[in-house]
Short mmCIF file of C-alpha atoms in Angstrom, two decimals:
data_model
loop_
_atom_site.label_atom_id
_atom_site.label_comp_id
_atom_site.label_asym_id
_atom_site.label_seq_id
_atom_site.Cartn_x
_atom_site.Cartn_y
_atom_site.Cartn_z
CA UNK A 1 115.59 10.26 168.42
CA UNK A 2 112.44 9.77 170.24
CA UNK A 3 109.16 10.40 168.16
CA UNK A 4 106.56 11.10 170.08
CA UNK A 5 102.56 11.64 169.22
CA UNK A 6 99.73 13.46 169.21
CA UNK A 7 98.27 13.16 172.67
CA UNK A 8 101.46 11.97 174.41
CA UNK A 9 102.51 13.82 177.72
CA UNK A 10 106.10 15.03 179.22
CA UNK A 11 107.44 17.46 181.55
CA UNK A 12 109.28 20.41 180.89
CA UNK A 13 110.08 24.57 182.50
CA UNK A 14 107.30 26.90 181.53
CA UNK A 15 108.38 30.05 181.05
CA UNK A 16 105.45 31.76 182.07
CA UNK A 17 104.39 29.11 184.30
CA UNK A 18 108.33 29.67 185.93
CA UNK A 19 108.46 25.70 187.25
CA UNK A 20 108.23 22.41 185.95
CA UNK A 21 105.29 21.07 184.67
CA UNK A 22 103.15 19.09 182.65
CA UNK A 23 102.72 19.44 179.11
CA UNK A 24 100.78 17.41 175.82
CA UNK A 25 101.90 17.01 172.71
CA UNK A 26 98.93 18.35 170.30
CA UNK A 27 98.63 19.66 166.68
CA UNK A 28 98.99 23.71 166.53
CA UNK A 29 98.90 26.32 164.00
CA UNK A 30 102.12 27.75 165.12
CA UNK A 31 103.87 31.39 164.32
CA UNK A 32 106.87 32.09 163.00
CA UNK A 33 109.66 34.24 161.52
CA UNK A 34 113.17 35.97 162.02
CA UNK A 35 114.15 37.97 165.05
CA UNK A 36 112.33 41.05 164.19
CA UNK A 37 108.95 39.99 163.25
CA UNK A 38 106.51 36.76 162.89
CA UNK A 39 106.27 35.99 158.91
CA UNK A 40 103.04 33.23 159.07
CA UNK A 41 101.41 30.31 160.75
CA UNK A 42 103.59 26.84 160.29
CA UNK A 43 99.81 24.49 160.21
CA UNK A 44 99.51 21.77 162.56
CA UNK A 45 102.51 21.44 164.17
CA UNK A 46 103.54 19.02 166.78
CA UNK A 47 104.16 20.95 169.69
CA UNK A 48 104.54 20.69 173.37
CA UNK A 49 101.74 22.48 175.59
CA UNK A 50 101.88 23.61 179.18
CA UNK A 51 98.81 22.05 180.55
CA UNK A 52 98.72 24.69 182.98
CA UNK A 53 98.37 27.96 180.79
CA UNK A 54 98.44 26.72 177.29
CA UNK A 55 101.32 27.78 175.97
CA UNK A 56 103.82 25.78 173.36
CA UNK A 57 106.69 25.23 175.63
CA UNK A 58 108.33 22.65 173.82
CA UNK A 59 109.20 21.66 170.04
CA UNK A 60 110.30 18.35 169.33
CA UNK A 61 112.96 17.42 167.07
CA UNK A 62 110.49 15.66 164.87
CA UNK A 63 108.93 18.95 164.22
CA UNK A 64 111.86 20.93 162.80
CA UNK A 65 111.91 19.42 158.91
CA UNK A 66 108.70 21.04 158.94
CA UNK A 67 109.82 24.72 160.26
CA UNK A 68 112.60 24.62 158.17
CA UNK A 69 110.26 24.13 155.13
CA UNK A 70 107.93 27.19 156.28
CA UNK A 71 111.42 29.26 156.37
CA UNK A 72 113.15 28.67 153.43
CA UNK A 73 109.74 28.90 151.64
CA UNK A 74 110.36 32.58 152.25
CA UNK A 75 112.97 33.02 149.58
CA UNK A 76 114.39 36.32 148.72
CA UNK A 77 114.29 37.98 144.93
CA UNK A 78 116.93 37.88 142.94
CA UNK A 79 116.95 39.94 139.33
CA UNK A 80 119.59 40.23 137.17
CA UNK A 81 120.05 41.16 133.24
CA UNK A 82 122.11 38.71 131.28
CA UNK A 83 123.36 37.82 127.85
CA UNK A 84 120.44 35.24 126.08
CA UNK A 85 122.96 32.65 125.48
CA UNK A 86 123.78 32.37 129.02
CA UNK A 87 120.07 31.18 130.38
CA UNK A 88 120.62 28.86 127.12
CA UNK A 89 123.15 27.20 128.43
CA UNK A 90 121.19 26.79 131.85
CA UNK A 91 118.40 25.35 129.70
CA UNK A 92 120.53 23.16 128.00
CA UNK A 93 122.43 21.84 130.76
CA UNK A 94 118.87 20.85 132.60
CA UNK A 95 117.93 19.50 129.07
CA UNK A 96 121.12 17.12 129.49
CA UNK A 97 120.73 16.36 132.30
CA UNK A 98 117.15 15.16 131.93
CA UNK A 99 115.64 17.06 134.15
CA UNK A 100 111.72 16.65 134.47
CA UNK A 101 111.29 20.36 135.13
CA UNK A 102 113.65 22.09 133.55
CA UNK A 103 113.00 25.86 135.18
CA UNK A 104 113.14 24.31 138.54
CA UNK A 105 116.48 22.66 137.59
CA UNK A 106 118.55 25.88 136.05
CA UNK A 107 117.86 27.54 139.48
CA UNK A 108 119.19 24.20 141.54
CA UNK A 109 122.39 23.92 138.95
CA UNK A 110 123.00 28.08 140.12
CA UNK A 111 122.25 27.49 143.67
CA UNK A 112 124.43 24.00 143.83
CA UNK A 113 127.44 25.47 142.16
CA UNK A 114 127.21 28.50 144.38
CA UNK A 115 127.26 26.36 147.68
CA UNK A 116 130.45 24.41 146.13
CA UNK A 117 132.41 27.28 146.01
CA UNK A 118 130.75 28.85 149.68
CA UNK A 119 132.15 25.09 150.72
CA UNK A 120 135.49 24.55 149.38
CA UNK A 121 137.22 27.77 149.66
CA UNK A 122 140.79 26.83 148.36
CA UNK A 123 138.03 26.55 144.68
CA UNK A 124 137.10 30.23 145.00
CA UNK A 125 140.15 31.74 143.03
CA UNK A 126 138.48 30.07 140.33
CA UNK A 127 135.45 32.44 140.19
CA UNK A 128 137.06 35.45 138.76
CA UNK A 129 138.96 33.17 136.40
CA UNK A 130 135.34 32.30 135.10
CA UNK A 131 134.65 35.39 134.25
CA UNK A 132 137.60 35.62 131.61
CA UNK A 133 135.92 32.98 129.76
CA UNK A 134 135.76 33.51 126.24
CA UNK A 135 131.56 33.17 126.75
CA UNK A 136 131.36 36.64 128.15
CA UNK A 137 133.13 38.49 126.28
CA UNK A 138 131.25 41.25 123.87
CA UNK A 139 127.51 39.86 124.95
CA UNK A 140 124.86 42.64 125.35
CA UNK A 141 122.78 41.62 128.69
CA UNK A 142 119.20 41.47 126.73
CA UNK A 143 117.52 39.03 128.64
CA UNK A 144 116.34 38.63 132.53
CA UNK A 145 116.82 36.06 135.24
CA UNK A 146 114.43 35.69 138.12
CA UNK A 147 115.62 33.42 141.39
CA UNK A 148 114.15 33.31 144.17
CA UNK A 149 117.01 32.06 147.44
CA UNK A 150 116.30 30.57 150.46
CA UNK A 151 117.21 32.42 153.46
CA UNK A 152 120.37 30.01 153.77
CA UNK A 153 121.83 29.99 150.22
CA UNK A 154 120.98 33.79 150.28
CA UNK A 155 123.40 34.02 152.89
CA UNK A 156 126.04 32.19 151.20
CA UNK A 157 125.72 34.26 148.10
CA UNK A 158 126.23 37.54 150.24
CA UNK A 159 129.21 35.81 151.63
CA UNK A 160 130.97 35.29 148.08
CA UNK A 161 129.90 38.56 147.04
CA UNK A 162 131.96 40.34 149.65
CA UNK A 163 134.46 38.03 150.07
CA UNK A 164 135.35 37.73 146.43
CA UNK A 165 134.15 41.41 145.71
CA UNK A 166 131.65 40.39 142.75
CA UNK A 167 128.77 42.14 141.78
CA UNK A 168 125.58 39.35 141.57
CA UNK A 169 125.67 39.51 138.18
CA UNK A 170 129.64 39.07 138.01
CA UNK A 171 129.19 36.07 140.47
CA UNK A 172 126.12 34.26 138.40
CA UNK A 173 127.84 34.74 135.00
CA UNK A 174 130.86 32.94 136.75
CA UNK A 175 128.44 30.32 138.06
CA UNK A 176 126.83 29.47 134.21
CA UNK A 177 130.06 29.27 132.98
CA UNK A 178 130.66 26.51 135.35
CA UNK A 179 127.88 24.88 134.63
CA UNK A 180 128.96 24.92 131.03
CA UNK A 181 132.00 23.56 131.88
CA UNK A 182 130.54 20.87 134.26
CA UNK A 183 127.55 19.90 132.52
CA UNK A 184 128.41 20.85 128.72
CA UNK A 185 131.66 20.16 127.93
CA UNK A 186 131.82 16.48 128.29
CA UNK A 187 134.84 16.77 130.78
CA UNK A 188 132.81 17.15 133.99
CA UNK A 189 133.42 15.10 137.09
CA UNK A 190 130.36 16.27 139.06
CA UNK A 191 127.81 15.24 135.74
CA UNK A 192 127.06 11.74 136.43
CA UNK A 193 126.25 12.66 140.39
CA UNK A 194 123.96 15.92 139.23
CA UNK A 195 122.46 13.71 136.79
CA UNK A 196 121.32 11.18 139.36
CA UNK A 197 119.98 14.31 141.94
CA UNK A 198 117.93 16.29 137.95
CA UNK A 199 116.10 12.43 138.08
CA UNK A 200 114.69 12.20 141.71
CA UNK A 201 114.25 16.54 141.56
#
């Protein structure tokens, strides 16, 4: 990958210019958003600019770490009502795990185990299984779960959803009881790997 810097020039099509020409690399505070509306400014981005008519004309590669940041900071809401000793075992998993922050690290254990089973499909089956587990059975949902999903893992939650026909709070239960399984019960064989990722989170 070439990196290229502030100040540094390159050719490229304009657009609006309709031809080649020359452009700079410079810092700019740069919109953004899906393809219905602008959401915010990304700040200082390194961008190409036509040095005819100003306009960004070119992003390079460098660049798009950073945009991906500014989108997925954009999470949606999720809210669900679940038994207490469900977030428990969330809380105790991250507390196993050693997880300097342990809040941030019950919404990573949700959000890894859900892209395991958007990844390996032949696992899915396993989901409704889950939900047979002796954990769920005759447990009042008294307490409340906030996440907050990045536009991608959002996606891949929608997915399961319909694919597996789960309601969100079918799917999540499902997704603590593998964490129980993974992280609590001593027989796990992704532990040792999500304890390495809880120490550098």
């Amino acid at each position: 990958m070439r990196i290229v810097k502030e100040g540094d020039k390159g050719q490229a099509i304009c657009e609006d210019c309709r031809k080649m020409v020359n452009l700079t690399y410079m810092l700019r505070d740069t919109p953004y958003g899906d393809e219905d509306q602008e959401i915010g400014l990304i700040k200082e981005l390194l961008v190409g600019v036509c040095d005819e008519c100003g306009e960004v004309i070119v992003t390079p590669p460098q660049s798009t770490p950073k945009i991906r940041d500014a989108l997925t900071a954009h999470r949606k809401p999720v809210e669900l009502r679940l038994p207490r000793h469900l977030i428990d075992i969330l809380n105790l998993a991250a507390t196993k795990l050693e997880a300097e922050n342990p809040s941030a690290m019950t919404s990573f254990l949700l959000r890894y185990f859900l892209h395991f089973y958007f990844e390996h499909r032949e696992k899915r089956k396993e989901l409704k299984k889950l939900l047979s587990h002796e954990l769920l059975k005759d447990a009042p949902a008294s307490s409340r779960l906030s996440l907050k999903l990045g536009k991608r893992i959002y996606g891949e939650m929608t997915f399961l959803l319909k694919e597996m026909d789960l309601s969100q709070s079918e799917l999540v239960k499902a997704l603590i009881v593998k964490v129980h399984e993974e992280i609590l019960s001593e027989k796990s064989e992704e532990f040792e790997k999500l304890k390495s990722i809880s120490i550098a989170y």
